[in-house]
Amino acid sequence: MSATFHFPEVFMMRPAFVLMAALFVLAGCESQRQIITQKEDYLLAAGFHQQPANTPNRIAKFRKMPPHRFIRQVNATSHEPAYLYADPSICGCLYVGDAKAYGKYLADQKKRNLTTEEEDGEIIDTSHVGWDWGPAGPGFNSGYGPGMGW
């Protein structure tokens, strides 16, 4: 005896499958959004400051930065490091912190057992790349940042 397929039954199952797949994808996207939002809350709590990418110059610099990664930028004048974190997906802004804020962020993450490989020390150091961030200047609340005009 051979098996027979009833096409109407197969087609009736297909929309349900597509709907389930779409729900899983949407749930995954929302989870990623929540993870990023929570990370940004932790950055603010550690002492980072939010800077909007709201001018053509800032937007151009912002687009060159790797998203959701820490960048270490050393001030050419004071030789103090600034830690930058670009978020193009939630706020479209840059988080700027000094060594103290970055250290507090890492310590808080270790307490929460949320430290990733990146946060265990793998930071992009742009001090040698030659990006023209300029000296850190005012307007960053903490005195650190990619420079005047940001």
mmCIF file of C-alpha atoms in Angstrom:
data_model
loop_
_atom_site.group_PDB
_atom_site.id
_atom_site.type_symbol
_atom_site.label_atom_id
_atom_site.label_comp_id
_atom_site.label_asym_id
_atom_site.label_seq_id
_atom_site.Cartn_x
_atom_site.Cartn_y
_atom_site.Cartn_z
ATOM 1 C CA MET A 1 0.000 0.000 0.000
ATOM 2 C CA SER A 2 1.453 3.365 -0.917
ATOM 3 C CA ALA A 3 1.297 6.482 1.156
ATOM 4 C CA THR A 4 -0.722 9.301 -0.260
ATOM 5 C CA PHE A 5 -0.335 12.944 0.533
ATOM 6 C CA HIS A 6 -3.261 15.230 0.658
ATOM 7 C CA PHE A 7 -2.069 18.547 -0.664
ATOM 8 C CA PRO A 8 -4.624 20.618 1.240
ATOM 9 C CA GLU A 9 -3.283 19.242 4.567
ATOM 10 C CA VAL A 10 0.318 20.021 3.630
ATOM 11 C CA PHE A 11 -0.573 23.556 2.569
ATOM 12 C CA MET A 12 -2.573 24.103 5.743
ATOM 13 C CA MET A 13 0.490 23.214 7.846
ATOM 14 C CA ARG A 14 2.806 25.523 5.893
ATOM 15 C CA PRO A 15 1.357 28.848 7.157
ATOM 16 C CA ALA A 16 1.556 27.583 10.729
ATOM 17 C CA PHE A 17 5.208 26.645 10.226
ATOM 18 C CA VAL A 18 6.022 30.028 8.693
ATOM 19 C CA LEU A 19 4.250 31.798 11.561
ATOM 20 C CA MET A 20 6.180 29.786 14.168
ATOM 21 C CA ALA A 21 9.495 30.485 12.427
ATOM 22 C CA ALA A 22 8.706 34.210 12.286
ATOM 23 C CA LEU A 23 7.857 34.250 15.998
ATOM 24 C CA PHE A 24 11.169 32.599 16.877
ATOM 25 C CA VAL A 25 13.080 35.132 14.766
ATOM 26 C CA LEU A 26 11.240 38.059 16.354
ATOM 27 C CA ALA A 27 11.818 36.665 19.837
ATOM 28 C CA GLY A 28 15.542 36.405 19.085
ATOM 29 C CA CYS A 29 15.680 39.991 17.844
ATOM 30 C CA GLU A 30 13.923 41.296 20.918
ATOM 31 C CA SER A 31 16.274 39.360 23.167
ATOM 32 C CA GLN A 32 19.300 40.908 21.429
ATOM 33 C CA ARG A 33 17.733 44.356 21.805
ATOM 34 C CA GLN A 34 17.153 43.731 25.509
ATOM 35 C CA ILE A 35 20.748 42.561 25.980
ATOM 36 C CA ILE A 36 22.124 45.715 24.343
ATOM 37 C CA THR A 37 19.770 47.982 26.309
ATOM 38 C CA GLN A 38 20.779 46.302 29.561
ATOM 39 C CA LYS A 39 24.473 46.646 28.698
ATOM 40 C CA GLU A 40 23.965 50.356 28.071
ATOM 41 C CA ASP A 41 22.264 50.721 31.444
ATOM 42 C CA TYR A 42 25.322 49.091 33.012
ATOM 43 C CA LEU A 43 27.633 51.491 31.140
ATOM 44 C CA LEU A 44 25.728 54.508 32.461
ATOM 45 C CA ALA A 45 25.742 53.096 36.001
ATOM 46 C CA ALA A 46 29.524 52.635 35.792
ATOM 47 C CA GLY A 47 30.090 56.281 34.883
ATOM 48 C CA PHE A 48 30.041 56.335 31.083
ATOM 49 C CA HIS A 49 28.377 59.329 29.438
ATOM 50 C CA GLN A 50 26.102 59.185 26.413
ATOM 51 C CA GLN A 51 27.044 61.414 23.470
ATOM 52 C CA PRO A 52 24.679 61.692 20.487
ATOM 53 C CA ALA A 53 25.879 61.341 16.905
ATOM 54 C CA ASN A 54 23.940 64.415 15.862
ATOM 55 C CA THR A 55 26.172 66.387 13.503
ATOM 56 C CA PRO A 56 27.572 65.402 10.090
ATOM 57 C CA ASN A 57 31.109 65.222 11.539
ATOM 58 C CA ARG A 58 30.024 63.048 14.473
ATOM 59 C CA ILE A 59 27.963 60.786 12.215
ATOM 60 C CA ALA A 60 30.916 60.267 9.852
ATOM 61 C CA LYS A 61 33.228 59.329 12.754
ATOM 62 C CA PHE A 62 30.536 57.204 14.379
ATOM 63 C CA ARG A 63 30.018 55.128 11.218
ATOM 64 C CA LYS A 64 33.723 54.203 11.180
ATOM 65 C CA MET A 65 33.512 52.686 14.650
ATOM 66 C CA PRO A 66 32.818 48.984 15.184
ATOM 67 C CA PRO A 67 29.355 48.572 16.717
ATOM 68 C CA HIS A 68 28.949 47.271 20.264
ATOM 69 C CA ARG A 69 32.689 46.972 20.886
ATOM 70 C CA PHE A 70 34.955 48.862 23.229
ATOM 71 C CA ILE A 71 37.568 51.115 21.700
ATOM 72 C CA ARG A 72 40.456 52.470 23.738
ATOM 73 C CA GLN A 73 41.609 55.913 22.623
ATOM 74 C CA VAL A 74 44.555 57.618 24.328
ATOM 75 C CA ASN A 75 44.496 61.406 24.630
ATOM 76 C CA ALA A 76 47.538 62.786 22.796
ATOM 77 C CA THR A 77 48.022 65.569 25.356
ATOM 78 C CA SER A 78 47.288 64.003 28.742
ATOM 79 C CA HIS A 79 48.008 60.395 27.726
ATOM 80 C CA GLU A 80 44.849 59.377 29.587
ATOM 81 C CA PRO A 81 42.791 56.588 28.001
ATOM 82 C CA ALA A 82 39.155 57.028 27.060
ATOM 83 C CA TYR A 83 36.918 54.049 26.393
ATOM 84 C CA LEU A 84 34.351 54.413 23.634
ATOM 85 C CA TYR A 85 31.362 52.183 22.909
ATOM 86 C CA ALA A 86 29.311 52.858 19.761
ATOM 87 C CA ASP A 87 25.654 51.870 19.672
ATOM 88 C CA PRO A 88 24.134 52.275 16.207
ATOM 89 C CA SER A 89 21.153 50.019 16.885
ATOM 90 C CA ILE A 90 19.417 51.374 20.014
ATOM 91 C CA CYS A 91 20.318 55.007 20.728
ATOM 92 C CA GLY A 92 22.534 55.894 17.762
ATOM 93 C CA CYS A 93 25.015 57.326 20.233
ATOM 94 C CA LEU A 94 28.492 56.933 21.658
ATOM 95 C CA TYR A 95 29.211 55.999 25.274
ATOM 96 C CA VAL A 96 32.398 57.631 26.588
ATOM 97 C CA GLY A 97 34.155 56.705 29.811
ATOM 98 C CA ASP A 98 37.529 57.037 31.481
ATOM 99 C CA ALA A 99 39.676 54.238 32.919
ATOM 100 C CA LYS A 100 37.804 54.407 36.234
ATOM 101 C CA ALA A 101 34.396 54.005 34.547
ATOM 102 C CA TYR A 102 35.663 51.133 32.392
ATOM 103 C CA GLY A 103 37.192 49.411 35.436
ATOM 104 C CA LYS A 104 33.931 49.784 37.360
ATOM 105 C CA TYR A 105 31.977 48.412 34.404
ATOM 106 C CA LEU A 106 34.238 45.335 34.251
ATOM 107 C CA ALA A 107 34.058 44.789 38.018
ATOM 108 C CA ASP A 108 30.256 45.062 37.953
ATOM 109 C CA GLN A 109 30.057 42.619 35.043
ATOM 110 C CA LYS A 110 32.249 40.104 36.873
ATOM 111 C CA LYS A 111 29.968 40.368 39.909
ATOM 112 C CA ARG A 112 27.028 39.615 37.623
ATOM 113 C CA ASN A 113 28.967 36.830 35.845
ATOM 114 C CA LEU A 114 28.279 38.595 32.546
ATOM 115 C CA THR A 115 31.853 39.161 31.399
ATOM 116 C CA THR A 116 32.515 38.277 27.769
ATOM 117 C CA GLU A 117 35.883 37.669 26.102
ATOM 118 C CA GLU A 118 35.842 41.258 24.859
ATOM 119 C CA GLU A 119 35.286 42.578 28.346
ATOM 120 C CA ASP A 120 38.037 40.366 29.753
ATOM 121 C CA GLY A 121 40.608 42.497 27.989
ATOM 122 C CA GLU A 122 40.136 42.339 24.227
ATOM 123 C CA ILE A 123 39.704 46.008 23.379
ATOM 124 C CA ILE A 124 40.346 47.682 20.073
ATOM 125 C CA ASP A 125 43.165 50.143 20.706
ATOM 126 C CA THR A 126 43.006 52.946 18.153
ATOM 127 C CA SER A 127 45.928 54.928 19.526
ATOM 128 C CA HIS A 128 48.158 53.747 16.677
ATOM 129 C CA VAL A 129 45.564 53.765 13.878
ATOM 130 C CA GLY A 130 45.726 57.466 13.178
ATOM 131 C CA TRP A 131 42.031 58.250 13.434
ATOM 132 C CA ASP A 132 41.827 61.977 13.902
ATOM 133 C CA TRP A 133 39.844 62.082 17.113
ATOM 134 C CA GLY A 134 41.883 65.016 18.386
ATOM 135 C CA PRO A 135 42.567 65.785 22.028
ATOM 136 C CA ALA A 136 39.902 65.104 24.593
ATOM 137 C CA GLY A 137 38.021 68.253 25.283
ATOM 138 C CA PRO A 138 35.101 69.738 27.155
ATOM 139 C CA GLY A 139 31.552 68.700 26.557
ATOM 140 C CA PHE A 140 31.873 65.130 27.744
ATOM 141 C CA ASN A 141 30.990 65.680 31.388
ATOM 142 C CA SER A 142 33.958 63.534 32.390
ATOM 143 C CA GLY A 143 36.569 65.388 30.338
ATOM 144 C CA TYR A 144 37.195 62.364 28.141
ATOM 145 C CA GLY A 145 36.134 61.711 24.604
ATOM 146 C CA PRO A 146 37.109 61.655 20.984
ATOM 147 C CA GLY A 147 37.852 65.361 20.946
ATOM 148 C CA MET A 148 36.585 68.823 20.325
ATOM 149 C CA GLY A 149 33.622 68.963 18.032
ATOM 150 C CA TRP A 150 32.226 65.612 19.067
#
